[in-house]
């Protein structure tokens, strides 16, 4: 299953903290979530480079979107929330486009493990993450968006 309707992606995932970071999703499937962020001063720590928390947040956001998409497309239902995020920062940058790709390593009944890579405009790895997700039921009164509509 893929979410190939750009408006559906924006309506479903283009809100909240991911939107505040400037994450622009380019591909959402059960096996890959990809996107880009234009890094600027709003992403900096006090010394003028991208704050490590930005990379952690991008990793958890894209992994969670992938986990949710897989749960919905597989018929399991519910959603996935981050319970562990291990991010290594490999190269500091100040500005430019960062590409993010999240892919599954393991998907089970209770938990999922996703690998996330973040590269700069020259394709150099700037950060890599491993995010463990817990599969949970949606909170009471919350309806899952229909990510199969554009598939």
Coordinates of N, CA and C in Angstrom, one line a residue:
X1 N 0.8 -1.2 0.0 CA 0.0 0.0 0.0 C 0.9 1.2 0.0
X2 N 0.5 2.2 -0.7 CA 1.2 3.5 -0.7 C 0.2 4.6 -0.6
X3 N 0.7 5.7 0.0 CA -0.2 6.9 0.1 C 0.4 7.8 -1.0
X4 N -0.2 7.8 -2.2 CA 0.3 8.5 -3.3 C -0.4 9.8 -3.6
X5 N -1.5 10.1 -2.9 CA -2.2 11.3 -3.1 C -1.6 12.4 -2.2
X6 N -1.0 13.4 -2.8 CA -0.2 14.5 -2.1 C -1.1 15.2 -1.1
X7 N -2.4 15.5 -1.4 CA -3.2 16.2 -0.5 C -3.6 15.3 0.7
X8 N -3.7 14.0 0.5 CA -4.0 13.0 1.6 C -2.8 13.0 2.5
X9 N -1.6 13.0 2.0 CA -0.4 13.0 2.8 C -0.4 14.3 3.7
X10 N -0.6 15.4 3.1 CA -0.6 16.7 3.8 C -1.7 16.7 4.9
X11 N -2.9 16.3 4.5 CA -4.0 16.3 5.5 C -3.8 15.3 6.6
X12 N -3.2 14.2 6.4 CA -3.0 13.1 7.4 C -1.8 13.4 8.2
X13 N -0.6 13.6 7.6 CA 0.6 13.7 8.3 C 1.3 15.1 8.4
X14 N 0.8 16.0 7.6 CA 1.5 17.3 7.5 C 1.1 18.3 8.6
X15 N 0.9 17.9 9.8 CA 0.5 18.7 10.9 C 1.4 18.6 12.1
X16 N 1.2 19.4 13.1 CA 1.9 19.2 14.4 C 3.4 19.5 14.3
X17 N 4.1 18.8 15.1 CA 5.5 19.0 15.3 C 6.3 18.8 14.0
X18 N 5.9 17.8 13.2 CA 6.6 17.5 11.9 C 6.5 18.7 11.0
X19 N 5.3 19.3 11.0 CA 5.1 20.5 10.1 C 5.9 21.7 10.7
X20 N 6.0 21.8 12.0 CA 6.8 22.9 12.6 C 8.3 22.7 12.2
X21 N 8.8 21.5 12.1 CA 10.1 21.3 11.7 C 10.4 21.6 10.2
X22 N 9.3 21.6 9.4 CA 9.4 21.8 8.0 C 9.5 20.5 7.2
X23 N 9.1 19.4 7.8 CA 9.2 18.1 7.1 C 8.2 18.1 5.9
X24 N 8.7 17.9 4.7 CA 7.9 17.7 3.5 C 8.0 16.3 3.1
X25 N 6.9 15.5 3.3 CA 6.9 14.1 2.9 C 6.8 13.9 1.4
X26 N 7.7 13.1 0.8 CA 7.7 12.8 -0.6 C 7.2 11.4 -0.9
X27 N 7.3 10.5 0.0 CA 6.8 9.1 -0.2 C 6.4 8.5 1.1
X28 N 5.2 8.0 1.1 CA 4.7 7.3 2.3 C 4.1 5.9 1.9
X29 N 4.8 4.9 2.3 CA 4.3 3.5 2.1 C 4.5 2.7 3.4
X30 N 4.1 1.5 3.4 CA 4.3 0.6 4.6 C 5.7 0.2 4.7
X31 N 6.5 0.4 3.6 CA 7.9 0.0 3.6 C 8.9 1.1 3.5
X32 N 8.5 2.3 3.3 CA 9.4 3.5 3.1 C 8.6 4.8 3.4
X33 N 9.2 5.6 4.2 CA 8.8 7.0 4.4 C 9.9 7.8 4.1
X34 N 9.7 8.8 3.1 CA 10.8 9.7 2.7 C 10.3 11.1 2.7
X35 N 11.3 12.0 3.0 CA 10.9 13.4 3.0 C 12.2 14.3 3.0
X36 N 11.9 15.6 3.0 CA 13.0 16.5 3.0 C 12.7 17.6 4.0
X37 N 13.8 18.3 4.4 CA 13.7 19.5 5.3 C 14.7 20.5 4.8
X38 N 14.3 21.7 4.7 CA 15.3 22.8 4.4 C 15.8 23.3 5.7
X39 N 17.0 23.0 6.1 CA 17.6 23.5 7.3 C 17.9 25.0 7.3
X40 N 17.6 25.6 8.4 CA 17.8 27.1 8.5 C 18.1 27.4 9.9
X41 N 18.2 28.7 10.2 CA 18.5 29.2 11.6 C 17.5 28.7 12.6
X42 N 16.3 28.5 12.2 CA 15.3 28.0 13.2 C 15.6 26.6 13.7
X43 N 16.5 25.8 13.0 CA 16.9 24.5 13.4 C 18.2 24.5 14.2
X44 N 18.8 25.6 14.4 CA 20.1 25.7 15.0 C 20.1 25.6 16.5
X45 N 21.2 25.1 17.0 CA 21.6 25.3 18.4 C 22.4 26.5 18.5
X46 N 22.8 27.0 19.7 CA 23.5 28.3 19.9 C 24.7 28.5 19.1
X47 N 25.4 27.5 18.6 CA 26.6 27.7 17.9 C 26.5 27.6 16.3
X48 N 25.3 27.7 15.8 CA 25.0 27.8 14.4 C 25.0 26.6 13.6
X49 N 24.8 25.4 14.2 CA 24.7 24.2 13.5 C 23.3 23.6 13.9
X50 N 22.8 22.6 13.0 CA 21.5 22.0 13.3 C 21.6 21.3 14.6
X51 N 20.6 21.5 15.4 CA 20.4 20.9 16.7 C 20.2 19.4 16.6
X52 N 20.8 18.6 17.4 CA 20.7 17.2 17.3 C 19.2 16.7 17.5
X53 N 18.5 17.5 18.3 CA 17.1 17.1 18.6 C 16.2 17.2 17.3
X54 N 16.6 18.0 16.3 CA 15.9 18.0 15.1 C 16.0 16.7 14.4
X55 N 17.2 16.1 14.4 CA 17.4 14.8 13.7 C 16.6 13.7 14.5
X56 N 16.6 13.8 15.8 CA 15.9 12.8 16.6 C 14.4 12.9 16.3
X57 N 13.9 14.1 16.2 CA 12.4 14.3 15.9 C 12.1 13.9 14.5
X58 N 12.9 14.1 13.5 CA 12.7 13.7 12.2 C 12.6 12.2 12.1
X59 N 13.6 11.5 12.9 CA 13.6 10.1 12.9 C 12.3 9.5 13.5
X60 N 11.9 10.0 14.6 CA 10.8 9.4 15.3 C 9.5 9.7 14.5
X61 N 9.4 10.9 13.9 CA 8.3 11.3 13.1 C 8.1 10.4 11.9
X62 N 9.2 10.2 11.1 CA 9.0 9.4 9.9 C 8.9 7.9 10.2
X63 N 9.5 7.4 11.3 CA 9.4 6.0 11.7 C 7.9 5.7 12.1
X64 N 7.4 6.7 12.9 CA 6.0 6.5 13.4 C 5.0 6.5 12.3
X65 N 5.2 7.4 11.3 CA 4.3 7.4 10.1 C 4.4 6.1 9.4
X66 N 5.6 5.6 9.2 CA 5.7 4.3 8.5 C 5.1 3.2 9.3
X67 N 5.3 3.2 10.7 CA 4.6 2.2 11.5 C 3.1 2.2 11.5
X68 N 2.6 3.4 11.5 CA 1.1 3.6 11.4 C 0.6 3.1 10.1
X69 N 1.3 3.5 9.0 CA 0.9 3.1 7.7 C 0.8 1.6 7.5
X70 N 1.9 0.9 8.0 CA 1.9 -0.5 8.0 C 0.8 -1.2 8.8
X71 N 0.5 -0.7 10.0 CA -0.5 -1.2 10.8 C -1.9 -1.1 10.1
X72 N -2.1 0.1 9.5 CA -3.4 0.3 8.8 C -3.5 -0.6 7.5
X73 N -2.4 -0.7 6.8 CA -2.5 -1.4 5.5 C -2.5 -2.9 5.8
X74 N -2.0 -3.4 6.9 CA -2.0 -4.8 7.2 C -3.3 -5.3 7.8
X75 N -4.1 -4.4 8.2 CA -5.4 -4.7 8.8 C -5.3 -4.9 10.3
X76 N -4.1 -4.7 10.9 CA -4.0 -4.8 12.3 C -4.7 -3.6 13.0
X77 N -4.5 -2.4 12.5 CA -5.1 -1.2 13.0 C -4.3 -0.7 14.1
X78 N -4.8 0.4 14.7 CA -4.1 1.1 15.8 C -3.1 2.1 15.2
X79 N -2.1 2.4 16.1 CA -1.1 3.3 15.7 C 0.2 2.8 16.3
X80 N 1.3 3.5 16.1 CA 2.6 3.2 16.6 C 3.2 4.5 17.2
X81 N 3.8 4.3 18.4 CA 4.4 5.4 19.1 C 5.8 5.0 19.5
X82 N 6.7 6.0 19.5 CA 8.1 5.8 19.8 C 8.3 5.5 21.2
X83 N 9.1 4.4 21.5 CA 9.5 4.1 22.9 C 11.0 4.1 23.1
X84 N 11.8 4.2 22.0 CA 13.2 4.3 22.1 C 13.7 4.9 20.8
X85 N 14.6 5.9 20.9 CA 15.2 6.6 19.7 C 16.7 6.7 20.0
X86 N 17.5 6.0 19.2 CA 18.9 6.1 19.3 C 19.4 6.7 18.0
X87 N 19.8 8.0 18.1 CA 20.3 8.7 17.0 C 21.8 9.1 17.1
X88 N 22.5 8.8 16.1 CA 23.9 9.2 16.0 C 24.1 10.3 15.1
X89 N 24.8 11.3 15.5 CA 25.1 12.5 14.7 C 26.5 12.4 14.1
X90 N 26.5 12.4 12.8 CA 27.8 12.0 12.1 C 28.5 13.2 11.4
X91 N 27.7 14.2 11.0 CA 28.3 15.3 10.3 C 27.4 16.6 10.6
X92 N 28.1 17.6 11.1 CA 27.3 18.8 11.4 C 27.1 19.7 10.1
X93 N 25.9 20.3 10.0 CA 25.6 21.2 8.9 C 24.9 22.4 9.5
X94 N 24.8 23.5 8.7 CA 24.1 24.7 9.1 C 22.9 24.9 8.3
X95 N 23.0 24.7 7.0 CA 21.9 25.0 6.1 C 21.9 23.9 5.0
X96 N 20.8 24.0 4.2 CA 20.7 23.1 3.1 C 19.6 22.0 3.3
X97 N 19.4 21.2 2.2 CA 18.3 20.2 2.2 C 18.8 19.0 2.9
X98 N 18.1 18.4 3.8 CA 18.3 17.1 4.4 C 17.2 16.2 3.9
X99 N 17.7 15.1 3.4 CA 16.7 14.0 3.0 C 16.6 13.0 4.1
X100 N 15.4 12.5 4.4 CA 15.2 11.6 5.4 C 14.5 10.3 4.8
X101 N 15.0 9.1 5.2 CA 14.4 7.9 4.7 C 14.3 6.9 5.9
X102 N 13.0 6.4 6.1 CA 12.8 5.5 7.2 C 12.3 4.2 6.6
X103 N 13.0 3.1 7.0 CA 12.6 1.7 6.5 C 12.5 0.8 7.6
X104 N 11.6 -0.2 7.5 CA 11.5 -1.2 8.6 C 12.6 -2.2 8.7
X105 N 13.0 -2.5 9.9 CA 13.9 -3.6 10.2 C 13.1 -4.8 10.7
X106 N 12.2 -4.6 11.6 CA 11.3 -5.6 12.1 C 9.9 -5.1 12.4
X107 N 8.9 -5.9 12.1 CA 7.5 -5.5 12.4 C 6.8 -6.7 13.0
X108 N 6.4 -6.5 14.2 CA 5.7 -7.6 14.9 C 4.4 -7.1 15.5
X109 N 3.7 -8.1 16.2 CA 2.4 -7.8 16.8 C 2.4 -6.6 17.8
X110 N 3.5 -6.5 18.6 CA 3.6 -5.5 19.6 C 4.5 -4.4 19.4
X111 N 5.6 -4.7 18.6 CA 6.6 -3.6 18.4 C 7.1 -3.7 17.0
X112 N 7.7 -2.5 16.6 CA 8.4 -2.4 15.3 C 9.7 -1.8 15.5
X113 N 10.7 -2.0 14.6 CA 12.0 -1.4 14.7 C 12.2 -0.8 13.3
X114 N 12.5 0.5 13.3 CA 12.8 1.2 12.0 C 14.2 1.8 12.0
X115 N 14.8 1.8 10.8 CA 16.1 2.5 10.6 C 15.8 3.7 9.8
X116 N 16.4 4.8 10.2 CA 16.2 6.1 9.6 C 17.6 6.7 9.2
X117 N 17.7 7.1 8.0 CA 19.0 7.8 7.5 C 18.6 9.2 7.1
X118 N 19.6 10.1 7.4 CA 19.4 11.5 7.1 C 20.7 12.0 6.3
X119 N 20.5 12.4 5.1 CA 21.7 12.8 4.3 C 21.6 14.3 3.8
X120 N 22.7 14.9 3.6 CA 22.8 16.2 3.1 C 22.6 16.3 1.6
X121 N 22.6 17.5 1.0 CA 22.4 17.7 -0.4 C 23.4 17.0 -1.3
X122 N 24.6 16.6 -0.7 CA 25.6 15.9 -1.5 C 25.5 14.4 -1.2
X123 N 24.5 13.9 -0.5 CA 24.3 12.5 -0.3 C 25.1 12.0 0.9
X124 N 25.8 12.9 1.6 CA 26.6 12.4 2.8 C 25.7 12.2 4.0
X125 N 25.9 11.1 4.7 CA 25.1 10.8 5.9 C 25.5 11.8 7.0
X126 N 24.4 12.5 7.5 CA 24.6 13.4 8.6 C 24.1 12.8 9.9
X127 N 23.2 11.9 9.9 CA 22.7 11.3 11.1 C 22.0 10.0 10.7
X128 N 22.0 9.0 11.6 CA 21.4 7.8 11.4 C 20.7 7.4 12.8
X129 N 19.5 6.8 12.7 CA 18.7 6.5 13.8 C 18.2 5.1 13.8
X130 N 17.9 4.5 14.9 CA 17.1 3.3 15.1 C 16.0 3.7 16.0
X131 N 14.8 3.5 15.6 CA 13.6 3.9 16.4 C 12.8 2.6 16.7
X132 N 12.5 2.4 18.0 CA 11.6 1.3 18.3 C 10.3 1.8 18.6
X133 N 9.3 1.2 18.0 CA 7.9 1.7 18.2 C 7.0 0.7 18.9
X134 N 6.1 1.1 19.7 CA 5.1 0.3 20.4 C 3.8 0.4 19.6
X135 N 3.3 -0.7 19.2 CA 2.0 -0.8 18.5 C 0.9 -0.6 19.6
X136 N 0.0 0.4 19.5 CA -1.0 0.6 20.5 C -2.4 0.8 19.8
X137 N -3.4 0.6 20.6 CA -4.7 1.0 20.1 C -4.8 2.5 20.0
X138 N -5.6 3.0 19.1 CA -5.9 4.4 19.1 C -6.6 4.9 20.3
X139 N -6.3 6.1 20.8 CA -7.0 6.5 22.0 C -8.5 6.6 21.8
X140 N -9.3 6.4 22.8 CA -10.7 6.5 22.7 C -11.2 7.8 22.0
X141 N -12.1 7.7 21.1 CA -12.6 8.8 20.4 C -11.8 9.3 19.2
X142 N -10.6 8.7 19.0 CA -9.8 9.1 17.9 C -9.9 8.1 16.7
X143 N -10.3 8.6 15.6 CA -10.5 7.8 14.4 C -9.2 7.8 13.6
X144 N -8.8 6.6 13.0 CA -7.6 6.6 12.2 C -8.0 7.2 10.8
X145 N -7.1 8.0 10.3 CA -7.3 8.6 9.0 C -7.2 7.4 7.9
X146 N -8.0 7.5 6.9 CA -8.0 6.5 5.8 C -6.8 6.7 4.9
X147 N -5.7 6.0 5.2 CA -4.5 6.2 4.3 C -4.6 5.2 3.1
X148 N -5.7 4.5 3.0 CA -5.8 3.6 1.8 C -6.6 4.3 0.7
X149 N -7.1 5.5 0.9 CA -7.9 6.2 -0.1 C -7.2 6.5 -1.3
X150 N -5.9 6.9 -1.2 CA -5.1 7.2 -2.3 C -4.3 6.1 -2.9
X151 N -4.5 4.9 -2.3 CA -3.7 3.7 -2.8 C -4.3 3.1 -4.0

